[in-house]
């Protein structure tokens, strides 16, 4: 369980998150939506303890998340794929994955490699390709693969389908659901591709100006004709 209680976040005088409460149970796929600047990335950063100025309570699996101690916090099993530019472009695919799996010993790393290559056979085929020469969708796969190399229990994804063609968007979202189904990984995904994402998550949260204005089953939101009024 990831738990946020009374979360406030500021950048200088700008008050971005206003007393957010959110509990995410193990194994859930949660989609977070909202207009540009609503506070979605800030929320993910707060989950990791990657903000200097926030207050409230954040805990993962009972472990308090300490502010400004990302390195310590990810040790609880969290992996974060940031918005864009998230691979080492000058290194090969396999080197990117190896770096991401550095905290493991050789046998655990081999297991993680097998799992990532099983899920994304294209990365196995392209293991020696320089990451910067992969297509946008392939780089997204690699970024997900790198996150999985840490064998996380929760994945925090910030707009993993940004800039991708609709058919590739579907592939990336399907891969994320597959990770959830086969590994039981909890997934929190921030997305602008609302319709496509709603079909791949269990629950949806909509944030507006740093406050939660909708929290419910994704299928209910999908059916709601006034869906677009929320944005
Ligand atoms: N490092 C920062 N310093 C100052 N202001 C910031 C910083 N990061 C974000 N902000 C501001 O905080 C607000 C929320 O930003 P945030 O990145 O969380 O939005 P978002 O919902 O992720 O938007 P988008 O959909 O465009 O990615 C915005 O007004 C933004 O300008
Ligand atoms: Mg953002």
Short mmCIF file of C-alpha atoms and ligand atoms in Angstrom, two decimals:
data_model
loop_
_atom_site.label_atom_id
_atom_site.label_comp_id
_atom_site.label_asym_id
_atom_site.label_seq_id
_atom_site.Cartn_x
_atom_site.Cartn_y
_atom_site.Cartn_z
CA UNK A 1 0.00 0.00 0.00
CA UNK A 2 1.16 3.47 -0.89
CA UNK A 3 -0.38 6.05 1.38
CA UNK A 4 -0.48 9.83 1.10
CA UNK A 5 -2.17 11.90 3.80
CA UNK A 6 -2.59 15.65 3.85
CA UNK A 7 0.10 16.13 1.20
CA UNK A 8 1.02 19.73 0.42
CA UNK A 9 3.74 20.66 -2.06
CA UNK A 10 5.25 24.06 -2.83
CA UNK A 11 7.78 25.44 -5.26
CA UNK A 12 8.79 28.70 -3.59
CA UNK A 13 5.56 30.65 -3.11
CA UNK A 14 3.65 28.45 -5.57
CA UNK A 15 1.38 26.06 -3.66
CA UNK A 16 0.98 23.10 -6.06
CA UNK A 17 -0.64 20.25 -4.10
CA UNK A 18 -3.35 21.05 -1.58
CA UNK A 19 -3.82 18.49 1.19
CA UNK A 20 -4.03 15.39 -1.02
CA UNK A 21 -5.17 12.07 0.47
CA UNK A 22 -4.64 8.93 -1.58
CA UNK A 23 -4.23 5.22 -0.78
CA UNK A 24 -3.11 2.82 -3.49
CA UNK A 25 -3.49 -0.89 -2.61
CA UNK A 26 -0.99 -3.54 -3.71
CA UNK A 27 -1.43 -4.69 -7.29
CA UNK A 28 -3.70 -1.83 -8.35
CA UNK A 29 -3.31 -0.02 -11.68
CA UNK A 30 -4.06 3.64 -11.02
CA UNK A 31 -4.30 6.26 -13.76
CA UNK A 32 -3.71 9.92 -12.82
CA UNK A 33 -5.10 12.52 -15.19
CA UNK A 34 -5.39 16.30 -15.33
CA UNK A 35 -4.50 19.32 -17.39
CA UNK A 36 -0.96 20.65 -17.86
CA UNK A 37 0.39 22.08 -14.63
CA UNK A 38 -2.25 20.35 -12.47
CA UNK A 39 0.45 18.81 -10.25
CA UNK A 40 0.70 15.23 -11.59
CA UNK A 41 4.49 15.09 -11.88
CA UNK A 42 4.78 16.83 -8.54
CA UNK A 43 2.59 14.11 -7.00
CA UNK A 44 4.85 11.35 -8.37
CA UNK A 45 7.94 13.17 -7.12
CA UNK A 46 6.37 13.45 -3.66
CA UNK A 47 5.77 9.68 -3.64
CA UNK A 48 9.51 9.17 -4.15
CA UNK A 49 10.56 11.88 -1.70
CA UNK A 50 12.03 13.89 -4.57
CA UNK A 51 10.71 17.27 -3.38
CA UNK A 52 12.38 19.55 -0.91
CA UNK A 53 9.29 21.40 0.10
CA UNK A 54 6.35 19.23 0.86
CA UNK A 55 4.59 18.29 4.03
CA UNK A 56 2.09 15.66 5.03
CA UNK A 57 2.54 11.92 5.39
CA UNK A 58 3.79 9.60 2.64
CA UNK A 59 4.47 5.93 3.32
CA UNK A 60 5.07 2.86 1.17
CA UNK A 61 4.48 -0.58 2.66
CA UNK A 62 4.56 1.04 6.07
CA UNK A 63 7.92 2.74 5.48
CA UNK A 64 7.80 6.53 5.84
CA UNK A 65 9.06 8.26 2.68
CA UNK A 66 11.71 10.76 3.71
CA UNK A 67 11.88 14.09 1.90
CA UNK A 68 15.00 14.50 -0.30
CA UNK A 69 16.13 10.89 0.23
CA UNK A 70 15.15 9.30 -3.08
CA UNK A 71 18.06 6.87 -3.00
CA UNK A 72 16.91 5.53 0.37
CA UNK A 73 13.21 5.53 -0.58
CA UNK A 74 13.56 3.55 -3.83
CA UNK A 75 15.10 0.80 -1.68
CA UNK A 76 11.54 0.02 -0.54
CA UNK A 77 10.77 -1.29 -4.05
CA UNK A 78 9.74 1.80 -6.01
CA UNK A 79 10.78 2.48 -9.61
CA UNK A 80 10.15 5.77 -11.41
CA UNK A 81 10.17 6.36 -15.16
CA UNK A 82 10.32 10.14 -15.64
CA UNK A 83 8.66 12.17 -18.37
CA UNK A 84 10.84 11.79 -21.54
CA UNK A 85 14.62 11.52 -22.03
CA UNK A 86 14.92 8.54 -19.76
CA UNK A 87 17.58 6.33 -21.38
CA UNK A 88 21.36 6.71 -21.76
CA UNK A 89 21.33 7.56 -25.45
CA UNK A 90 25.02 6.86 -26.13
CA UNK A 91 25.01 3.39 -24.59
CA UNK A 92 23.77 0.07 -25.96
CA UNK A 93 20.41 -1.36 -24.96
CA UNK A 94 22.06 -4.07 -22.85
CA UNK A 95 24.35 -1.51 -21.16
CA UNK A 96 21.34 0.60 -20.21
CA UNK A 97 19.67 -2.45 -18.67
CA UNK A 98 22.84 -3.55 -16.90
CA UNK A 99 23.28 -0.13 -15.27
CA UNK A 100 19.67 -0.18 -14.08
CA UNK A 101 20.24 -3.60 -12.52
CA UNK A 102 23.54 -2.76 -10.81
CA UNK A 103 22.22 -3.17 -7.29
CA UNK A 104 21.66 -6.89 -7.87
CA UNK A 105 24.19 -9.68 -7.70
CA UNK A 106 24.97 -11.56 -10.93
CA UNK A 107 22.27 -14.23 -10.57
CA UNK A 108 19.48 -11.77 -9.69
CA UNK A 109 20.60 -9.56 -12.57
CA UNK A 110 20.45 -12.51 -14.98
CA UNK A 111 16.90 -13.25 -13.78
CA UNK A 112 15.91 -9.62 -14.30
CA UNK A 113 17.46 -9.61 -17.80
CA UNK A 114 15.54 -12.80 -18.70
CA UNK A 115 12.32 -11.25 -17.46
CA UNK A 116 12.79 -7.99 -19.36
CA UNK A 117 13.80 -9.77 -22.58
CA UNK A 118 10.83 -12.14 -22.18
CA UNK A 119 8.46 -9.21 -21.90
CA UNK A 120 10.12 -7.15 -24.64
CA UNK A 121 11.69 -9.56 -27.18
CA UNK A 122 12.61 -6.57 -29.32
CA UNK A 123 15.08 -5.42 -26.66
CA UNK A 124 16.77 -8.83 -26.81
CA UNK A 125 17.00 -8.61 -30.61
CA UNK A 126 18.41 -5.08 -30.36
CA UNK A 127 20.57 -5.63 -27.29
CA UNK A 128 23.67 -4.22 -28.99
CA UNK A 129 21.94 -1.25 -30.63
CA UNK A 130 22.79 2.24 -29.34
CA UNK A 131 19.76 3.38 -27.36
CA UNK A 132 19.66 6.83 -28.98
CA UNK A 133 19.03 5.19 -32.36
CA UNK A 134 15.91 3.32 -31.16
CA UNK A 135 12.54 4.72 -32.20
CA UNK A 136 10.52 6.68 -29.64
CA UNK A 137 8.32 3.70 -28.76
CA UNK A 138 11.33 1.41 -28.50
CA UNK A 139 13.05 3.88 -26.15
CA UNK A 140 9.93 3.88 -23.99
CA UNK A 141 10.11 0.07 -23.86
CA UNK A 142 13.75 0.34 -22.83
CA UNK A 143 12.90 2.87 -20.12
CA UNK A 144 10.26 0.47 -18.78
CA UNK A 145 12.76 -2.38 -19.04
CA UNK A 146 15.29 -0.35 -17.04
CA UNK A 147 12.70 0.25 -14.34
CA UNK A 148 11.93 -3.48 -14.24
CA UNK A 149 15.63 -4.35 -13.86
CA UNK A 150 15.31 -3.08 -10.27
CA UNK A 151 12.57 -5.71 -9.68
CA UNK A 152 10.18 -3.12 -8.24
CA UNK A 153 6.93 -3.81 -6.41
CA UNK A 154 5.52 -0.46 -7.58
CA UNK A 155 6.07 1.40 -10.87
CA UNK A 156 5.54 5.16 -11.11
CA UNK A 157 5.25 6.19 -14.77
CA UNK A 158 5.13 9.80 -15.93
CA UNK A 159 3.50 10.01 -19.39
CA UNK A 160 5.12 6.89 -20.86
CA UNK A 161 3.27 7.27 -24.18
CA UNK A 162 4.01 10.94 -24.83
CA UNK A 163 4.70 11.62 -28.51
CA UNK A 164 3.91 8.08 -29.68
CA UNK A 165 1.59 7.04 -32.52
CA UNK A 166 -1.79 5.61 -31.37
CA UNK A 167 -0.90 2.02 -32.29
CA UNK A 168 2.36 2.24 -30.29
CA UNK A 169 0.48 3.86 -27.41
CA UNK A 170 -1.68 0.73 -27.26
CA UNK A 171 1.42 -1.52 -27.26
CA UNK A 172 3.11 0.38 -24.44
CA UNK A 173 -0.08 0.42 -22.33
CA UNK A 174 -0.62 -3.30 -22.99
CA UNK A 175 2.96 -4.01 -21.85
CA UNK A 176 2.31 -2.12 -18.63
CA UNK A 177 -0.84 -4.17 -17.99
CA UNK A 178 1.14 -7.33 -18.72
CA UNK A 179 3.77 -6.36 -16.12
CA UNK A 180 0.96 -5.85 -13.61
CA UNK A 181 -0.70 -9.17 -14.47
CA UNK A 182 2.39 -11.36 -14.47
CA UNK A 183 4.38 -9.76 -11.62
CA UNK A 184 1.60 -8.28 -9.52
CA UNK A 185 3.40 -4.92 -9.73
CA UNK A 186 1.38 -1.93 -8.54
CA UNK A 187 1.26 0.70 -11.29
CA UNK A 188 0.68 4.44 -11.02
CA UNK A 189 0.56 5.98 -14.46
CA UNK A 190 0.21 9.67 -15.30
CA UNK A 191 -1.21 10.09 -18.80
CA UNK A 192 -2.61 12.56 -21.31
CA UNK A 193 -3.92 9.70 -23.47
CA UNK A 194 -6.97 9.46 -21.25
CA UNK A 195 -9.26 7.14 -23.24
CA UNK A 196 -6.57 4.58 -24.08
CA UNK A 197 -5.23 4.59 -20.52
CA UNK A 198 -8.68 4.20 -18.90
CA UNK A 199 -8.96 0.84 -20.66
CA UNK A 200 -5.70 -0.27 -19.04
CA UNK A 201 -6.20 0.81 -15.42
CA UNK A 202 -8.52 -0.22 -12.59
CA UNK A 203 -8.94 3.16 -10.99
CA UNK A 204 -8.78 6.77 -12.15
CA UNK A 205 -7.92 9.93 -10.27
CA UNK A 206 -8.34 13.36 -11.85
CA UNK A 207 -6.37 16.27 -10.42
CA UNK A 208 -7.26 19.89 -10.99
CA UNK A 209 -5.12 22.71 -9.62
CA UNK A 210 -3.54 20.39 -7.07
CA UNK A 211 -6.78 18.87 -5.74
CA UNK A 212 -8.42 15.51 -6.46
CA UNK A 213 -11.73 16.16 -8.22
CA UNK A 214 -12.50 12.55 -9.24
CA UNK A 215 -11.51 9.22 -7.72
CA UNK A 216 -13.30 6.09 -8.89
CA UNK A 217 -13.38 3.01 -11.08
CA UNK A 218 -11.87 3.65 -14.50
CA UNK A 219 -14.83 2.05 -16.27
CA UNK A 220 -17.22 4.45 -14.53
CA UNK A 221 -15.20 7.41 -15.75
CA UNK A 222 -15.05 5.95 -19.25
CA UNK A 223 -18.88 5.71 -19.31
CA UNK A 224 -19.36 9.21 -17.97
CA UNK A 225 -20.54 11.44 -20.78
CA UNK A 226 -19.33 14.51 -18.94
CA UNK A 227 -15.82 13.05 -18.76
CA UNK A 228 -14.33 15.94 -20.68
CA UNK A 229 -15.85 18.54 -18.38
CA UNK A 230 -13.38 17.34 -15.76
CA UNK A 231 -10.45 18.60 -17.80
N1 LIG B 1 10.92 22.79 -10.20
C1 LIG B 1 9.91 23.66 -10.25
N2 LIG B 1 10.05 24.94 -9.88
C2 LIG B 1 9.03 25.82 -9.91
N3 LIG B 1 7.77 25.51 -10.31
C3 LIG B 1 7.57 24.24 -10.70
C4 LIG B 1 8.61 23.25 -10.71
N4 LIG B 1 8.09 22.08 -11.16
C5 LIG B 1 6.81 22.33 -11.42
N5 LIG B 1 6.47 23.61 -11.16
C6 LIG B 1 5.14 24.22 -11.31
O1 LIG B 1 4.23 23.45 -10.53
C7 LIG B 1 2.99 23.28 -11.20
C8 LIG B 1 2.69 21.79 -11.35
O2 LIG B 1 3.68 21.21 -12.18
P1 LIG B 1 3.70 19.67 -12.56
O3 LIG B 1 4.95 19.43 -13.31
O4 LIG B 1 3.48 18.86 -11.34
O5 LIG B 1 2.41 19.57 -13.50
P2 LIG B 1 1.88 18.37 -14.39
O6 LIG B 1 0.48 18.10 -13.96
O7 LIG B 1 2.83 17.23 -14.34
O8 LIG B 1 1.86 19.02 -15.84
P3 LIG B 1 2.16 18.39 -17.31
O9 LIG B 1 0.93 17.66 -17.71
O10 LIG B 1 2.40 19.60 -18.15
O11 LIG B 1 3.37 17.50 -17.19
C9 LIG B 1 3.14 24.01 -12.53
O12 LIG B 1 2.55 25.28 -12.39
C10 LIG B 1 4.64 24.13 -12.72
O13 LIG B 1 4.99 25.28 -13.46
MG1 LIG B 2 4.08 16.37 -15.76
#
